[in-house]
mmCIF file of C-alpha atoms in Angstrom:
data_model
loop_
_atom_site.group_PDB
_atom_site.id
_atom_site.type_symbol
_atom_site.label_atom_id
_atom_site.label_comp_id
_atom_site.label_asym_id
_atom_site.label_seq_id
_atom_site.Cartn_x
_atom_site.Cartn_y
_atom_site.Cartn_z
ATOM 1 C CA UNK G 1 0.000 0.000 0.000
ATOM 2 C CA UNK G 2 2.745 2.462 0.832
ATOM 3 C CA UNK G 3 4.373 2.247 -3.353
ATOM 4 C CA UNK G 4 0.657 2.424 -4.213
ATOM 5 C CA UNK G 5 0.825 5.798 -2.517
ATOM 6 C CA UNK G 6 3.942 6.720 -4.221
ATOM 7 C CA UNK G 7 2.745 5.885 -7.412
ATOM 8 C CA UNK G 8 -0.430 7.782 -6.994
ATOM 9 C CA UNK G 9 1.614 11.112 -6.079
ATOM 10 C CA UNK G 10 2.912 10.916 -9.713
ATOM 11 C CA UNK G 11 0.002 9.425 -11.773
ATOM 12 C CA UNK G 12 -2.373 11.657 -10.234
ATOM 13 C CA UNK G 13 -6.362 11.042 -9.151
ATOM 14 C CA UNK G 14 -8.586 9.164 -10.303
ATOM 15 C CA UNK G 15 -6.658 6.272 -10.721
ATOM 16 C CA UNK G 16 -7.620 2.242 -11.797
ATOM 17 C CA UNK G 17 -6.425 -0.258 -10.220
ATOM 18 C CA UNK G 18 -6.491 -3.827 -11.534
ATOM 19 C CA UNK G 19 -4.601 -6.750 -10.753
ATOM 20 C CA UNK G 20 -2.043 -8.149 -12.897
ATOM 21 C CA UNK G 21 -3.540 -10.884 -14.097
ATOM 22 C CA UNK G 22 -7.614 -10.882 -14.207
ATOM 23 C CA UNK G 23 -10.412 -12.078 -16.114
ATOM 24 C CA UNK G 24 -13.635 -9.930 -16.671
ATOM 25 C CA UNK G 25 -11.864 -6.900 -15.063
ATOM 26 C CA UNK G 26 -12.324 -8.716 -11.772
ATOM 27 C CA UNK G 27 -11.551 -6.876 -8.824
ATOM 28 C CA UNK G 28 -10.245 -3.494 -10.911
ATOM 29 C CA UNK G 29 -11.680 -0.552 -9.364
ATOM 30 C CA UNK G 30 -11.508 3.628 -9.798
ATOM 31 C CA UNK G 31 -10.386 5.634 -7.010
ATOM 32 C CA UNK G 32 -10.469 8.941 -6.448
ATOM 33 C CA UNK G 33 -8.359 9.529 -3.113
ATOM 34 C CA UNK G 34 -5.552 7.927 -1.173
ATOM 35 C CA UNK G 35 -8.159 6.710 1.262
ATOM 36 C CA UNK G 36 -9.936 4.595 -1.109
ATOM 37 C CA UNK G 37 -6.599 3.538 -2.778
ATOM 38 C CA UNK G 38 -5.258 2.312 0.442
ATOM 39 C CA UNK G 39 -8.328 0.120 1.180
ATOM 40 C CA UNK G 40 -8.429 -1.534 -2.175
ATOM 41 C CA UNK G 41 -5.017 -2.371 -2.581
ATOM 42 C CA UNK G 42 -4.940 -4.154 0.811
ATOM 43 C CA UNK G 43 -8.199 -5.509 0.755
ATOM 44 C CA UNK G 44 -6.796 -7.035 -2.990
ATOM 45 C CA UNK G 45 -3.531 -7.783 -1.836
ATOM 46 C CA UNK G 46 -5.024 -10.255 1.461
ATOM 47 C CA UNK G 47 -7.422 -12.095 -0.896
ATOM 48 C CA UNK G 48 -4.645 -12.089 -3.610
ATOM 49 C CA UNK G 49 -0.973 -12.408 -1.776
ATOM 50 C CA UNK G 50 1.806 -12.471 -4.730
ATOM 51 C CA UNK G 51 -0.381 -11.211 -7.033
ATOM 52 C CA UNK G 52 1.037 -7.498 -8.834
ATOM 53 C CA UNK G 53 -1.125 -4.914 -9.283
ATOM 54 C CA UNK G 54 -1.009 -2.302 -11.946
ATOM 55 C CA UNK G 55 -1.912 1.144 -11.008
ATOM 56 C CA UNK G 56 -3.047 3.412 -14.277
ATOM 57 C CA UNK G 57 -3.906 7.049 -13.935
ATOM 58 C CA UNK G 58 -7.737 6.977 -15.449
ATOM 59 C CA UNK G 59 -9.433 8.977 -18.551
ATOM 60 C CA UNK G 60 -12.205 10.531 -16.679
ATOM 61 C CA UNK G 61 -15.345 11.281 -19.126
ATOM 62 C CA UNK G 62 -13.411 9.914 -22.353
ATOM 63 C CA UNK G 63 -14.826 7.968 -25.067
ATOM 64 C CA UNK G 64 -14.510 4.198 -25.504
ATOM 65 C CA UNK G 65 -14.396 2.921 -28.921
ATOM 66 C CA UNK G 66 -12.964 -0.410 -30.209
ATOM 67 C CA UNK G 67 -12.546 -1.686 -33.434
ATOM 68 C CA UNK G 68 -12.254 -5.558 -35.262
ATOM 69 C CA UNK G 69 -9.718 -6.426 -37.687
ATOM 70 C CA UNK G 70 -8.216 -9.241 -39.609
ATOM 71 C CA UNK G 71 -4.956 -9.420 -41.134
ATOM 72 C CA UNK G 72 -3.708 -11.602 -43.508
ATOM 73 C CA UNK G 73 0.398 -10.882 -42.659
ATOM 74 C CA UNK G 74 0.338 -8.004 -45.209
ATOM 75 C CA UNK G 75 -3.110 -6.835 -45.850
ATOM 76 C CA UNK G 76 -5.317 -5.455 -42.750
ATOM 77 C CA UNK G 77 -9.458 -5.700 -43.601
ATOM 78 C CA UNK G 78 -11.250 -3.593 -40.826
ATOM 79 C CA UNK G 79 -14.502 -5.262 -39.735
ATOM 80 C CA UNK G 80 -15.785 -2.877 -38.279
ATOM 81 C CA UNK G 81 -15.638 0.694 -35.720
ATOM 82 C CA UNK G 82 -17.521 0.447 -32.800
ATOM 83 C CA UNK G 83 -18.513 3.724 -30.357
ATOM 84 C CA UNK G 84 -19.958 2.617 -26.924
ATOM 85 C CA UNK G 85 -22.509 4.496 -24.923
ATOM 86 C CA UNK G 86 -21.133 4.191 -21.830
ATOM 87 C CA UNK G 87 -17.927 5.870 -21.564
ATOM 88 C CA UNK G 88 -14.416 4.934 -20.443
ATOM 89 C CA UNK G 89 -13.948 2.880 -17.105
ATOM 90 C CA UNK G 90 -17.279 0.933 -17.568
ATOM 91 C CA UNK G 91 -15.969 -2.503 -18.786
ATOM 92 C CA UNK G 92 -16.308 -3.141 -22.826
ATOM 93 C CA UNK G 93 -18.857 -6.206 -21.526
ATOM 94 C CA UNK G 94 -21.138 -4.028 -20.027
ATOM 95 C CA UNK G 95 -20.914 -0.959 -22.344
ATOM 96 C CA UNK G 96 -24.153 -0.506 -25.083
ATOM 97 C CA UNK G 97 -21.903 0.045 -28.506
ATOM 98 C CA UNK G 98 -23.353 1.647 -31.569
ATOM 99 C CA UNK G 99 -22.141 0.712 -35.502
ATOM 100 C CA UNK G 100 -21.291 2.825 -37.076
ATOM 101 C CA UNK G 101 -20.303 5.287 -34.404
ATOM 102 C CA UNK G 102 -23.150 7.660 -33.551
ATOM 103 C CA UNK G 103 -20.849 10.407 -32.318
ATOM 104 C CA UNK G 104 -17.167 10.177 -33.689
ATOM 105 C CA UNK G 105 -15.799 12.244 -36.575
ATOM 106 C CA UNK G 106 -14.635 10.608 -40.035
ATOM 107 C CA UNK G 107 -11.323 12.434 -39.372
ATOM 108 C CA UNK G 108 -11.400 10.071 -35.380
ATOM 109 C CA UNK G 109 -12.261 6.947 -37.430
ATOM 110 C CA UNK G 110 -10.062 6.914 -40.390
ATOM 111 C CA UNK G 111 -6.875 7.439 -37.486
ATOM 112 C CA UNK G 112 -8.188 4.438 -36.063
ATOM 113 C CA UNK G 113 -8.236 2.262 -38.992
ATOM 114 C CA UNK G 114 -4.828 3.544 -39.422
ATOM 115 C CA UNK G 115 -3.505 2.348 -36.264
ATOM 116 C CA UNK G 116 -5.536 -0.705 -36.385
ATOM 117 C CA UNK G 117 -3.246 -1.414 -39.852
ATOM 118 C CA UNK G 118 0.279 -0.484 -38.572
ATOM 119 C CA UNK G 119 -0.568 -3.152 -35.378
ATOM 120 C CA UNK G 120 -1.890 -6.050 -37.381
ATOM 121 C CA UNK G 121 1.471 -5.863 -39.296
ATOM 122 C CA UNK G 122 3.784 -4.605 -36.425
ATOM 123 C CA UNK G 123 2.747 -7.398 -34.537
ATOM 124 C CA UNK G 124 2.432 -10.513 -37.247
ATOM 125 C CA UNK G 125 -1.090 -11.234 -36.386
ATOM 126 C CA UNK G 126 -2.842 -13.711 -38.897
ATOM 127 C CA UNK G 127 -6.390 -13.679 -37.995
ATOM 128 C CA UNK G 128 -8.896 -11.659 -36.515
ATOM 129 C CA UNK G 129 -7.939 -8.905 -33.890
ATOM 130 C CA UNK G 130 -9.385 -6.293 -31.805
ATOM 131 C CA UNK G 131 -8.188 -2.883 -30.262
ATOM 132 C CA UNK G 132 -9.775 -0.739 -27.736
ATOM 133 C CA UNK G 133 -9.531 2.918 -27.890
ATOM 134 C CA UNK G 134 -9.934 5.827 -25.460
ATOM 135 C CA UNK G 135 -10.746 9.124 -26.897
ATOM 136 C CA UNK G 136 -10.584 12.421 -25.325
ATOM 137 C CA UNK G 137 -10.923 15.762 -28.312
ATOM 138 C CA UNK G 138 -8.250 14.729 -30.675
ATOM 139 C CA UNK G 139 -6.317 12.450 -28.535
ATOM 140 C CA UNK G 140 -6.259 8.720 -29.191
ATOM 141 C CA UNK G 141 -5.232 6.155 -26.513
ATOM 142 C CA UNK G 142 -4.823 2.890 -26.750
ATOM 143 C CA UNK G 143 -6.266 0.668 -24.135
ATOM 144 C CA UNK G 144 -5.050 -2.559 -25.104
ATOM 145 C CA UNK G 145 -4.649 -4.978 -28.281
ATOM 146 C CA UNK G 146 -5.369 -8.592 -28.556
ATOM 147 C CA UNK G 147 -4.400 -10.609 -31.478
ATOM 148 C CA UNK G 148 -7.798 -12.575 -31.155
ATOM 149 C CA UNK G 149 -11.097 -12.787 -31.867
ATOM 150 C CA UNK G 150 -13.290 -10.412 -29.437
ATOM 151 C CA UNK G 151 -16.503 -10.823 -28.201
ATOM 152 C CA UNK G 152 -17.886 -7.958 -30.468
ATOM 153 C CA UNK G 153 -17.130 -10.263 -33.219
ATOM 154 C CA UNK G 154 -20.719 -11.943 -33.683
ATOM 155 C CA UNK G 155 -22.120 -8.822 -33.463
ATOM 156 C CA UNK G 156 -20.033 -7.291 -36.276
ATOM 157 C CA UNK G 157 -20.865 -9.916 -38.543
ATOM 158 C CA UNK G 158 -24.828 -9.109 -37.720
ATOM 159 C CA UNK G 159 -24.322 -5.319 -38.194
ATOM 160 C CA UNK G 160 -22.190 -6.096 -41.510
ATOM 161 C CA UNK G 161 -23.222 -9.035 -43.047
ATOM 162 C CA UNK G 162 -19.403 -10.338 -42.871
ATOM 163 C CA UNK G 163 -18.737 -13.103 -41.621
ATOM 164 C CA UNK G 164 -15.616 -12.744 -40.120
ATOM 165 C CA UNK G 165 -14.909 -15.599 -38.172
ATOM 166 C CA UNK G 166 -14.768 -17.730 -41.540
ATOM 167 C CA UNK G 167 -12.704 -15.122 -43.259
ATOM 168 C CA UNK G 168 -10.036 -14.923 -40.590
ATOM 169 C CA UNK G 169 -10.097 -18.822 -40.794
ATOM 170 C CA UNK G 170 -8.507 -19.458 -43.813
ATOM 171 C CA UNK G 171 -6.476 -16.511 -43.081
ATOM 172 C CA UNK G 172 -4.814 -18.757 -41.197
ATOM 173 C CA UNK G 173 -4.351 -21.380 -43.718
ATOM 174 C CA UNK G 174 -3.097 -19.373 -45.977
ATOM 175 C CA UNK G 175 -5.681 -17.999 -47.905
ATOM 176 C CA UNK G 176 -5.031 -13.777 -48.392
ATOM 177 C CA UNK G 177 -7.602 -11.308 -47.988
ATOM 178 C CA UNK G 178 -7.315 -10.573 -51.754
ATOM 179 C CA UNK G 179 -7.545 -14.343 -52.457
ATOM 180 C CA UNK G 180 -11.002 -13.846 -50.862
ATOM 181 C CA UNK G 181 -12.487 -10.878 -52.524
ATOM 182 C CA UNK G 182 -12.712 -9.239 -49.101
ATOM 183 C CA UNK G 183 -10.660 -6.097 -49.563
ATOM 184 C CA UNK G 184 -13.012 -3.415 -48.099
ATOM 185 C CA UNK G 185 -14.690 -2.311 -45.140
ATOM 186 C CA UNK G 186 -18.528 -2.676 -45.025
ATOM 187 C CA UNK G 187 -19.893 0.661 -43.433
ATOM 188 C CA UNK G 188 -23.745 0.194 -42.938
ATOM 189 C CA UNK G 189 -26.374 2.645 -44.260
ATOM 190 C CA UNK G 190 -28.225 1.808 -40.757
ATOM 191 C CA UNK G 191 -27.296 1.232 -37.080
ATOM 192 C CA UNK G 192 -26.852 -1.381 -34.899
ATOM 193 C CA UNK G 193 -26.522 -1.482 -31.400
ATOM 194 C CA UNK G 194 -25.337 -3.743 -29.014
ATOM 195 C CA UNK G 195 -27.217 -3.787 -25.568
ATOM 196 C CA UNK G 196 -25.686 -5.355 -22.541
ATOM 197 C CA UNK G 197 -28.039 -7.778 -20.028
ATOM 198 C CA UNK G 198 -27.393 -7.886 -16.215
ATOM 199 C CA UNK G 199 -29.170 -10.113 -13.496
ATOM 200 C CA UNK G 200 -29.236 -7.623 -10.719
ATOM 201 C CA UNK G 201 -32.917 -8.058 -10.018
ATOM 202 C CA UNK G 202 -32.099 -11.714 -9.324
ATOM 203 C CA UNK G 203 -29.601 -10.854 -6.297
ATOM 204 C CA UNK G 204 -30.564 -8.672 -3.764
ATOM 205 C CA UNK G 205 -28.224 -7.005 -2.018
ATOM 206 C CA UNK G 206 -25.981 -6.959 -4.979
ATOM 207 C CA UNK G 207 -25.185 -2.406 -6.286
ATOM 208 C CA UNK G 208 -26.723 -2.644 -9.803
ATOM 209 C CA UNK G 209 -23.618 0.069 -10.755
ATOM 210 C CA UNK G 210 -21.889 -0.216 -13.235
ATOM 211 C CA UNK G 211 -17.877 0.106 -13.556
ATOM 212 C CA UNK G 212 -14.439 -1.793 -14.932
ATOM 213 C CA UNK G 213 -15.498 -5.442 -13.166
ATOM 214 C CA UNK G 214 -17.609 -6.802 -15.882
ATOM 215 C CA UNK G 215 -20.998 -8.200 -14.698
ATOM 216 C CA UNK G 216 -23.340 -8.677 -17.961
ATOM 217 C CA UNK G 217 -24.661 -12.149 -18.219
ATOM 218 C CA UNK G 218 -25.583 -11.437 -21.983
ATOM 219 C CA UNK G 219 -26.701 -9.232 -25.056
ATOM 220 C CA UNK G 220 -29.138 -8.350 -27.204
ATOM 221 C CA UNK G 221 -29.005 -6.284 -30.702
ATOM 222 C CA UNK G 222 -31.263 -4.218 -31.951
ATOM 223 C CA UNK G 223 -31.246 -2.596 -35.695
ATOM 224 C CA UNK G 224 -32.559 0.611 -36.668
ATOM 225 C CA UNK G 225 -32.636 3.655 -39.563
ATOM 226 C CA UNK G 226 -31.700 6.073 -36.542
ATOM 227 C CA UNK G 227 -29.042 5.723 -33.998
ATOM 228 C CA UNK G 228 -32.267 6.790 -31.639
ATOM 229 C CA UNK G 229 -33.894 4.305 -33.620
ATOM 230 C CA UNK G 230 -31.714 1.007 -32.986
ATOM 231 C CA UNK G 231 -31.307 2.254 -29.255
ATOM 232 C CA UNK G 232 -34.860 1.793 -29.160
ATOM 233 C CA UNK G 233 -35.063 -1.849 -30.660
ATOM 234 C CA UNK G 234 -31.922 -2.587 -27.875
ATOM 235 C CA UNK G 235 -33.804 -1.688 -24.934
ATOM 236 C CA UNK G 236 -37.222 -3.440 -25.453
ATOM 237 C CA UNK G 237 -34.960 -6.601 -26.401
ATOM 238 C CA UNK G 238 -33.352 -5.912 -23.172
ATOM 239 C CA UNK G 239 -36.471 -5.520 -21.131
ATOM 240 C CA UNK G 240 -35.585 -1.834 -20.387
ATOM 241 C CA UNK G 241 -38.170 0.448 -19.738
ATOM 242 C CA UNK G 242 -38.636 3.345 -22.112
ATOM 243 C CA UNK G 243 -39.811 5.999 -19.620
ATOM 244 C CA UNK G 244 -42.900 7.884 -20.228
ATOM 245 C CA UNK G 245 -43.238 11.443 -19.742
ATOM 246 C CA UNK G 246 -43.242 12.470 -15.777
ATOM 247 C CA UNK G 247 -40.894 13.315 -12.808
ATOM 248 C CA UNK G 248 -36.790 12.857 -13.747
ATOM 249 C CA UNK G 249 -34.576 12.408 -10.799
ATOM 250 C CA UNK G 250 -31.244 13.719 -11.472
ATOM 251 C CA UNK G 251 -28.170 13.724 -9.097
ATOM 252 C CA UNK G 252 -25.063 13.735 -10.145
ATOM 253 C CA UNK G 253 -20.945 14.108 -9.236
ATOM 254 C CA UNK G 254 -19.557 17.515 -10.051
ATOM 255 C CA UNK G 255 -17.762 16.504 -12.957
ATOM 256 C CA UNK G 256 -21.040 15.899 -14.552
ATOM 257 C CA UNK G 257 -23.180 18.558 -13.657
ATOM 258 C CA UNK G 258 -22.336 20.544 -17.095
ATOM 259 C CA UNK G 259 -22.958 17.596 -19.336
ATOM 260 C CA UNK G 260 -26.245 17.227 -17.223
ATOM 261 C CA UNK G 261 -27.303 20.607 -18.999
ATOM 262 C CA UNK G 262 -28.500 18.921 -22.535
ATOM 263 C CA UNK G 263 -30.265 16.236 -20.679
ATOM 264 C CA UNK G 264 -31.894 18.654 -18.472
ATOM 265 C CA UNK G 265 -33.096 20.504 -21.984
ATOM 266 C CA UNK G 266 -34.351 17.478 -23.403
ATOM 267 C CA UNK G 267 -36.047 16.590 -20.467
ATOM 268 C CA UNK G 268 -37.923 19.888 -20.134
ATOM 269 C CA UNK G 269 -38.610 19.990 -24.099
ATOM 270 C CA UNK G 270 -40.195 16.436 -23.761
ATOM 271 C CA UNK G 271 -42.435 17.724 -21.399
ATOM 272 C CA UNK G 272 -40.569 16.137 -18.354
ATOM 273 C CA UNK G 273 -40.201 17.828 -14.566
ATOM 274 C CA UNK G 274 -37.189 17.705 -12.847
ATOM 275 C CA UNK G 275 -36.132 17.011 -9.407
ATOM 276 C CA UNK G 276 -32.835 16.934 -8.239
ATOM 277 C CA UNK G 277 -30.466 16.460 -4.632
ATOM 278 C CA UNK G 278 -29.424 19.878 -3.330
ATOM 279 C CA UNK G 279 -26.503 20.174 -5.661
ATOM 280 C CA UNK G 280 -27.264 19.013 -8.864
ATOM 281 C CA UNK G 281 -30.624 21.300 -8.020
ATOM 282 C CA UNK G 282 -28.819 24.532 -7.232
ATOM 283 C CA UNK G 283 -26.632 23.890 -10.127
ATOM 284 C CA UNK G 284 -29.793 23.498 -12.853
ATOM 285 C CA UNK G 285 -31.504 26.528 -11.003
ATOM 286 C CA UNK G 286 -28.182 28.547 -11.262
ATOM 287 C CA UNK G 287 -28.590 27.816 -15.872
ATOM 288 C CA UNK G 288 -32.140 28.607 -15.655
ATOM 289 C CA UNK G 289 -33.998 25.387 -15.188
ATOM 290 C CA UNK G 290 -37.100 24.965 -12.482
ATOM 291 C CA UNK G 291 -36.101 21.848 -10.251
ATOM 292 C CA UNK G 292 -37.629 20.518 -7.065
ATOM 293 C CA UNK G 293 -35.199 19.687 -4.573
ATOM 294 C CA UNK G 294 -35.243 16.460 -2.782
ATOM 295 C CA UNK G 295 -34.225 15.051 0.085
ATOM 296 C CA UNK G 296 -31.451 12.169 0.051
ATOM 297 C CA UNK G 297 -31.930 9.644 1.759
ATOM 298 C CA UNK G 298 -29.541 10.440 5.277
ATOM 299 C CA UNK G 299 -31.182 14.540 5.094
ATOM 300 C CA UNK G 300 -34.918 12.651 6.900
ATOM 301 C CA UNK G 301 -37.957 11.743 5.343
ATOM 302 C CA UNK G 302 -39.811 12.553 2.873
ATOM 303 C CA UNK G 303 -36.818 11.400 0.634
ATOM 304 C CA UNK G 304 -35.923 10.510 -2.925
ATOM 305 C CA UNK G 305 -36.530 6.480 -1.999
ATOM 306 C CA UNK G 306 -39.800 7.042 -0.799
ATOM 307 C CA UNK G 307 -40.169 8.828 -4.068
ATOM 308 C CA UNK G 308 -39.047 6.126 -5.600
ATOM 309 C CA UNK G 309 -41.560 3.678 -3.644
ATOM 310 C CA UNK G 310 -44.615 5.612 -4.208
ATOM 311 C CA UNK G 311 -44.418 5.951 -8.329
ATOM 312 C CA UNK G 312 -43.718 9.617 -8.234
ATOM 313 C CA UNK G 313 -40.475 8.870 -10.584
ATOM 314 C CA UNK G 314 -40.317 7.784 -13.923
ATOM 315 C CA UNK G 315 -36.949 7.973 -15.054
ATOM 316 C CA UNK G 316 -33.289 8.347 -13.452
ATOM 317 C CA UNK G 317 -29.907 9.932 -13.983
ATOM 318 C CA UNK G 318 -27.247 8.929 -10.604
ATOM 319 C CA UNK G 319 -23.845 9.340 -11.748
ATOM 320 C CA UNK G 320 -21.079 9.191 -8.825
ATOM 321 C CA UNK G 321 -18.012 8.314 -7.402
ATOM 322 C CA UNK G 322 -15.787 7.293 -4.504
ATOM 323 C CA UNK G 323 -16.402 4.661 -2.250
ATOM 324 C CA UNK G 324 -18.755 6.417 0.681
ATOM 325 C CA UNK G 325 -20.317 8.453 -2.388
ATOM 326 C CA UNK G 326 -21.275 5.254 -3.922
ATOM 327 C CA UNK G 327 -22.381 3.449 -0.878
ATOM 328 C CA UNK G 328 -25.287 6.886 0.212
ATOM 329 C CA UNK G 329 -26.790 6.193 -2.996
ATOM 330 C CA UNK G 330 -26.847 2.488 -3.359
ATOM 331 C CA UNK G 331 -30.507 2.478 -2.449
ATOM 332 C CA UNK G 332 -31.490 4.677 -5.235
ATOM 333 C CA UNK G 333 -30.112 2.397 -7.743
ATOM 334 C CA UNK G 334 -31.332 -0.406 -6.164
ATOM 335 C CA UNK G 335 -34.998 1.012 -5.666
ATOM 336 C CA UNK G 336 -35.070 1.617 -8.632
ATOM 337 C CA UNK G 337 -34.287 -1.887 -10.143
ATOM 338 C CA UNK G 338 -36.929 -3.216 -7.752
ATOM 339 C CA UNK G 339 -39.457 -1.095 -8.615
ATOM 340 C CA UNK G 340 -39.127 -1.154 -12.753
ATOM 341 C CA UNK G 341 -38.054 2.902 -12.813
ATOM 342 C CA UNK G 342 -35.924 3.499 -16.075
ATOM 343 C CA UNK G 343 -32.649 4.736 -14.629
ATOM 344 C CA UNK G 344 -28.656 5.674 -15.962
ATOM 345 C CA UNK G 345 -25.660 5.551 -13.530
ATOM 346 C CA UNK G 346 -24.122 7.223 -16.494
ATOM 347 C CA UNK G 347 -24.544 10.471 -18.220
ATOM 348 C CA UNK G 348 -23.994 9.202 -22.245
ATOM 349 C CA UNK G 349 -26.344 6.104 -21.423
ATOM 350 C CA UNK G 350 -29.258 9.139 -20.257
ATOM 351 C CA UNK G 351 -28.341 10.743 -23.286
ATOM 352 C CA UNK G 352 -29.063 7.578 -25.352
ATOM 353 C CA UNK G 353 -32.102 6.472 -23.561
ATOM 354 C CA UNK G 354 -34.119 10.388 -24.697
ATOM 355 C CA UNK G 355 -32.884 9.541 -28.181
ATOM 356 C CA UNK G 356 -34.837 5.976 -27.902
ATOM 357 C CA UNK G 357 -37.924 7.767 -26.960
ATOM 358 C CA UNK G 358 -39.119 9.009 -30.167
ATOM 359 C CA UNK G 359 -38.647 5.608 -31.612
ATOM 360 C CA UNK G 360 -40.155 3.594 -28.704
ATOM 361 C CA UNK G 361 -43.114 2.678 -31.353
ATOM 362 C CA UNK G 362 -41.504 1.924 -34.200
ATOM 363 C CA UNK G 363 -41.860 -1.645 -35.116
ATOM 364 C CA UNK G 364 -40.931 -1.938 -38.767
ATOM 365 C CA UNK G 365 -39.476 -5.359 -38.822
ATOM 366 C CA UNK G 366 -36.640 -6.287 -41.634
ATOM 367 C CA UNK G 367 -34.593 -10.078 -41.570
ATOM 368 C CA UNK G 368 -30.848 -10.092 -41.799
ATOM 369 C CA UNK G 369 -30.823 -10.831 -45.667
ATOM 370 C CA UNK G 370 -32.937 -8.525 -46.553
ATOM 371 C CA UNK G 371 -30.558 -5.800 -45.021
ATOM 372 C CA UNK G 372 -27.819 -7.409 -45.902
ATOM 373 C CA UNK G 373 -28.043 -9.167 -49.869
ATOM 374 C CA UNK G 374 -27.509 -13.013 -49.886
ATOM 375 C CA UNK G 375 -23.732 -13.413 -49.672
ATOM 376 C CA UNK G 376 -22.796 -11.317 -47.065
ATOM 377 C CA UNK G 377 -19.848 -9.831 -48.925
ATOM 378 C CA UNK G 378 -21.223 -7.375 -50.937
ATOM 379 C CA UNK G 379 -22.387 -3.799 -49.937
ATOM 380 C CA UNK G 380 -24.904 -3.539 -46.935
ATOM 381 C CA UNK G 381 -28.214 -2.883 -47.989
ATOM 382 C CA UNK G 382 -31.026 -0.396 -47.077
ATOM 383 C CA UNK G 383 -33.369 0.015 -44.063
#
């Protein structure tokens, strides 16, 4: 704990922690102070003794983005960019992904296929791989590279109409790209997106929040003409509730509270009122919004649980951090599960939810080949 400390002087807060070696981004975690840092390297370091632990200074409020690839030793076919709702620090298992990307510029994208080249042939990969990406204005990062196949890769070959798994196969027999006639990228004329399902409501108890310890137990896909449009198909495949006009609770960390401000106006436009905790309320008051304020749950009853309990609240926005932060507002969340009340512990995924809203009734219903011609190789048809 005491070279965590040191290390944290020079990466700087909010840090990640994650142990060396770890499946499903078990037992990684976010911290914000030493306090918390101290805790969860000792409390990892007694259930894991030898283990290492890596310590990474984190990306707060970037954008994840990944991307499949296969290379043939020389040529490099990209399968596919993928943006995901959620944002960086919420693992890729658990983050909603849209393709195309609903958000990044051609000039972000074509970089990335870039990169994704120069790695496939930097690193002699012969096969499918996969990169993740964290993007913050014009900066790049990359997260990590594995010369496999990802899970994104079934859902790629949905969106596309590729199937890549085959392709990458005799890629590693011997058979080129070029041999194959697959040369170019498929870049749909319609979205997909890729919705993550989690069986909180199945163990109580358990903080339906999510973060980098992946916890999805599977996913859904759900097609659409509109980004808003295939968010829409997601949810109801997911079971999530659309919400309907009414009460939205917001409360939020600091760091939020300005990207808060285009929710809030979407809200209001839709016809929504908003309530808020003391802070997030001042701050919407202070830009010109009218917001109830609410009690939390430790400032005495009536509070935003009983809310909650008595179906004055239709739809939720909790974003937060650090460890006793996380813990005052677990009931919220969890409230919320058990009583069906559409909610976000993110701000992009509140975002994504009002753009599903205008397309919760659109049930147009198109099969695979139709959108995608009969051999799967050609262009991607239309919606």
């Amino acid at each position: 704990a005491d070279e965590a400390m040191t290390i944290a002087d020079v990466l700087g807060f909010p840090i990640l922690i994650r142990p060396s070696y770890v499946l499903g981004g078990q037992g990684m975690k976010i911290v914000i102070n030493k306090q918390d840092l101290e805790e969860h390297v000792v409390s990892l370091l007694r259930k894991m003794p030898g283990n290492r632990l890596l310590l990474d200074h984190y990306l707060d409020g970037a954008i994840e983005a990944e991307a499949d690839a296969i290379c043939d030793g020389k040529e490099v076919l990209i399968g596919s960019i993928m943006e995901h709702i959620e944002q960086a620090g919420v693992h890729s298992g658990d983050s909603a992904c849209s393709i195309p990307p609903h958000s990044l510029s051609k000039e972000i994208q074509d970089e990335m296929r870039r990169q994704m080249a120069m790695m496939g042939r930097e690193l002699g990969v012969i096969g499918l791989m996969n990169a993740q990406f964290a993007l913050r204005g014009d900066d790049i990062y990359i997260l990590e590279v594995n010369p496999r196949a990802s899970r994104t890769v079934p859902f790629v070959c949905k969106a596309t109409g590729r199937p890549l798994a085959s392709i990458a196969a005799l890629c590693m027999v011997g058979k080129t790209l070029k041999e194959q006639g697959v040369t170019e990228e498929i870049i749909p004329k319609f979205y997909s997106v890729k919705e993550a399902i989690f069986p909180f409501i199945k163990f109580p108890g358990v903080d339906p929040i999510l973060g980098p310890e992946m916890r999805s137990t599977g996913e859904v896909m759900g097609v659409g003409r509109s980004f808003g449009g295939a968010c829409a198909r997601a949810m109801k495949a997911a079971q999530y509730g659309i919400p309907k006009p009414g009460r939205a609770f917001l409360s939020v960390r600091d760091a939020d509270k300005e990207p808060l401000l285009p929710i809030a106006e979407e809200l209001v436009e839709r016809g929504y009122e908003l309530v808020a905790t003391a802070g997030t309320c001042r701050y919407l008051r202070a830009n010109g919004y009218t917001c109830e304020r609410v009690n939390k749950v430790d400032e005495g009853r009536p509070h935003i649980v009983d809310e909650i309990k008595n179906g004055a609240i239709v739809f939720i926005v909790n974003t937060t951090e650090g460890r006793q932060a996380i813990a005052d507002s677990y009931s919220i969340r969890r409230e919320a599960l058990q009583y069906k009340v559409s909610y976000t512990t993110t701000i992009s995924r509140g975002w994504a939810t009002l753009q599903a809203i205008d397309h919760e009734f659109n049930l147009e219903v198109r099969s695979l080949s139709q959108l995608h011609g009969t051999n799967g190789r050609g262009t991607a048809g239309k919606v």
